[in-house]
């Protein structure tokens, strides 16, 4: 099951603008990964704010491996971090990003230290 993300206010504003004919919506194309989604002293996740416009500390952005609509009111993006990427990094945040670089939703989680013999797959789900 995909972890559900916080839908960002800036994305909801783009939806409203699109419906009013003043903005364009773009498809999910990327996943962004970061190491700033947790409290460094307690290692507890920090809840993302709907007002965020970026990850706290983005360390990698990659094209999504897949994007699917699981139900009529959600979108899930799936990505992977390969063996040779981000080794030793404490990953604790990820985001869905549209084809123009705009963030759609952010998910935070307890830090996971990426090791060289590991390949991580991450799914992020946003619900409307």
CSV table of C-alpha atoms in Angstrom, one decimal:
chain,number,residue,atom,x,y,z
A,1,UNK,CA,0.0,0.0,0.0
A,2,UNK,CA,1.2,3.5,-0.8
A,3,UNK,CA,1.8,6.0,2.0
A,4,UNK,CA,-0.5,8.9,1.7
A,5,UNK,CA,1.0,12.4,1.3
A,6,UNK,CA,-0.2,15.8,2.2
A,7,UNK,CA,-1.7,17.5,-0.8
A,8,UNK,CA,-0.1,21.0,-1.1
A,9,UNK,CA,-2.1,24.2,-1.1
A,10,UNK,CA,-0.1,25.5,-4.2
A,11,UNK,CA,-1.4,22.5,-6.1
A,12,UNK,CA,-5.0,23.1,-5.0
A,13,UNK,CA,-4.6,26.7,-6.2
A,14,UNK,CA,-3.4,25.4,-9.6
A,15,UNK,CA,-6.5,23.2,-9.8
A,16,UNK,CA,-8.7,26.2,-9.0
A,17,UNK,CA,-6.9,28.3,-11.6
A,18,UNK,CA,-7.2,25.6,-14.2
A,19,UNK,CA,-11.0,25.4,-13.6
A,20,UNK,CA,-11.1,29.2,-14.0
A,21,UNK,CA,-9.0,29.1,-17.2
A,22,UNK,CA,-6.0,30.9,-15.7
A,23,UNK,CA,-3.7,28.0,-15.0
A,24,UNK,CA,-2.6,24.7,-16.5
A,25,UNK,CA,-2.3,21.4,-14.8
A,26,UNK,CA,0.5,19.0,-15.7
A,27,UNK,CA,0.9,15.2,-15.2
A,28,UNK,CA,3.0,13.7,-12.4
A,29,UNK,CA,6.4,13.0,-13.8
A,30,UNK,CA,9.0,12.9,-11.0
A,31,UNK,CA,9.5,11.9,-7.4
A,32,UNK,CA,11.8,14.0,-5.3
A,33,UNK,CA,13.6,12.6,-2.3
A,34,UNK,CA,15.1,14.4,0.7
A,35,UNK,CA,16.7,14.0,4.1
A,36,UNK,CA,14.9,16.8,5.9
A,37,UNK,CA,11.6,15.3,6.9
A,38,UNK,CA,12.6,14.3,10.4
A,39,UNK,CA,13.7,15.8,13.7
A,40,UNK,CA,17.4,15.1,13.9
A,41,UNK,CA,17.4,14.6,17.7
A,42,UNK,CA,14.4,12.3,18.1
A,43,UNK,CA,14.3,10.9,14.5
A,44,UNK,CA,10.6,11.4,14.5
A,45,UNK,CA,8.9,12.5,11.2
A,46,UNK,CA,8.0,16.1,11.0
A,47,UNK,CA,4.5,16.5,9.5
A,48,UNK,CA,4.7,18.3,6.2
A,49,UNK,CA,2.8,21.6,5.9
A,50,UNK,CA,0.2,22.0,3.1
A,51,UNK,CA,1.9,25.5,2.6
A,52,UNK,CA,5.3,23.9,1.6
A,53,UNK,CA,6.6,24.6,-1.8
A,54,UNK,CA,9.6,22.4,-1.7
A,55,UNK,CA,11.1,19.5,0.4
A,56,UNK,CA,13.0,20.6,3.4
A,57,UNK,CA,16.2,19.3,1.9
A,58,UNK,CA,15.9,17.7,-1.5
A,59,UNK,CA,18.8,15.4,-2.4
A,60,UNK,CA,17.5,13.7,-5.6
A,61,UNK,CA,14.8,14.0,-8.2
A,62,UNK,CA,14.1,11.2,-10.7
A,63,UNK,CA,11.5,10.4,-13.2
A,64,UNK,CA,8.7,8.3,-11.8
A,65,UNK,CA,8.8,4.6,-12.7
A,66,UNK,CA,5.0,4.6,-12.8
A,67,UNK,CA,2.0,6.8,-12.1
A,68,UNK,CA,-1.5,5.2,-11.6
A,69,UNK,CA,-4.9,6.1,-10.4
A,70,UNK,CA,-5.9,3.5,-7.8
A,71,UNK,CA,-9.4,4.9,-7.3
A,72,UNK,CA,-11.4,7.9,-8.6
A,73,UNK,CA,-10.0,10.3,-6.0
A,74,UNK,CA,-6.3,9.5,-5.8
A,75,UNK,CA,-3.0,9.4,-7.8
A,76,UNK,CA,0.0,7.2,-6.8
A,77,UNK,CA,3.5,7.7,-8.1
A,78,UNK,CA,6.2,5.0,-7.7
A,79,UNK,CA,9.9,5.5,-7.9
A,80,UNK,CA,13.1,3.7,-6.9
A,81,UNK,CA,16.5,4.6,-5.5
A,82,UNK,CA,19.1,2.3,-7.0
A,83,UNK,CA,22.1,0.6,-5.2
A,84,UNK,CA,24.5,3.3,-6.4
A,85,UNK,CA,22.4,6.3,-5.3
A,86,UNK,CA,22.2,8.2,-2.0
A,87,UNK,CA,24.3,5.7,0.0
A,88,UNK,CA,24.6,6.8,3.6
A,89,UNK,CA,21.8,9.4,3.3
A,90,UNK,CA,19.0,9.4,5.9
A,91,UNK,CA,16.0,9.6,3.6
A,92,UNK,CA,12.9,10.9,5.4
A,93,UNK,CA,10.8,12.8,2.8
A,94,UNK,CA,9.5,12.4,-0.7
A,95,UNK,CA,7.3,14.3,-3.0
A,96,UNK,CA,5.3,13.9,-6.2
A,97,UNK,CA,6.3,16.5,-8.8
A,98,UNK,CA,4.6,17.4,-12.0
A,99,UNK,CA,6.3,17.7,-15.4
A,100,UNK,CA,6.9,21.4,-14.9
A,101,UNK,CA,8.7,20.9,-11.5
A,102,UNK,CA,5.8,21.9,-9.3
A,103,UNK,CA,5.3,19.8,-6.1
A,104,UNK,CA,1.9,18.2,-5.7
A,105,UNK,CA,2.2,16.3,-2.4
A,106,UNK,CA,4.8,15.6,0.3
A,107,UNK,CA,5.2,12.5,2.5
A,108,UNK,CA,7.6,12.4,5.5
A,109,UNK,CA,8.7,9.3,7.5
A,110,UNK,CA,11.2,8.1,10.0
A,111,UNK,CA,14.7,8.3,8.5
A,112,UNK,CA,16.0,5.3,6.6
A,113,UNK,CA,19.7,5.1,6.0
A,114,UNK,CA,20.3,3.9,2.4
A,115,UNK,CA,23.1,1.3,2.1
A,116,UNK,CA,25.0,0.4,-1.1
A,117,UNK,CA,23.5,-3.1,-1.3
A,118,UNK,CA,19.9,-1.8,-1.1
A,119,UNK,CA,17.4,-0.7,-3.7
A,120,UNK,CA,14.5,1.3,-2.3
A,121,UNK,CA,11.1,1.5,-3.9
A,122,UNK,CA,8.8,4.3,-2.8
A,123,UNK,CA,5.2,4.9,-3.5
A,124,UNK,CA,3.4,8.2,-2.7
A,125,UNK,CA,-0.3,8.5,-2.9
A,126,UNK,CA,-2.2,11.8,-2.9
A,127,UNK,CA,-6.0,11.8,-2.4
A,128,UNK,CA,-8.4,14.5,-3.5
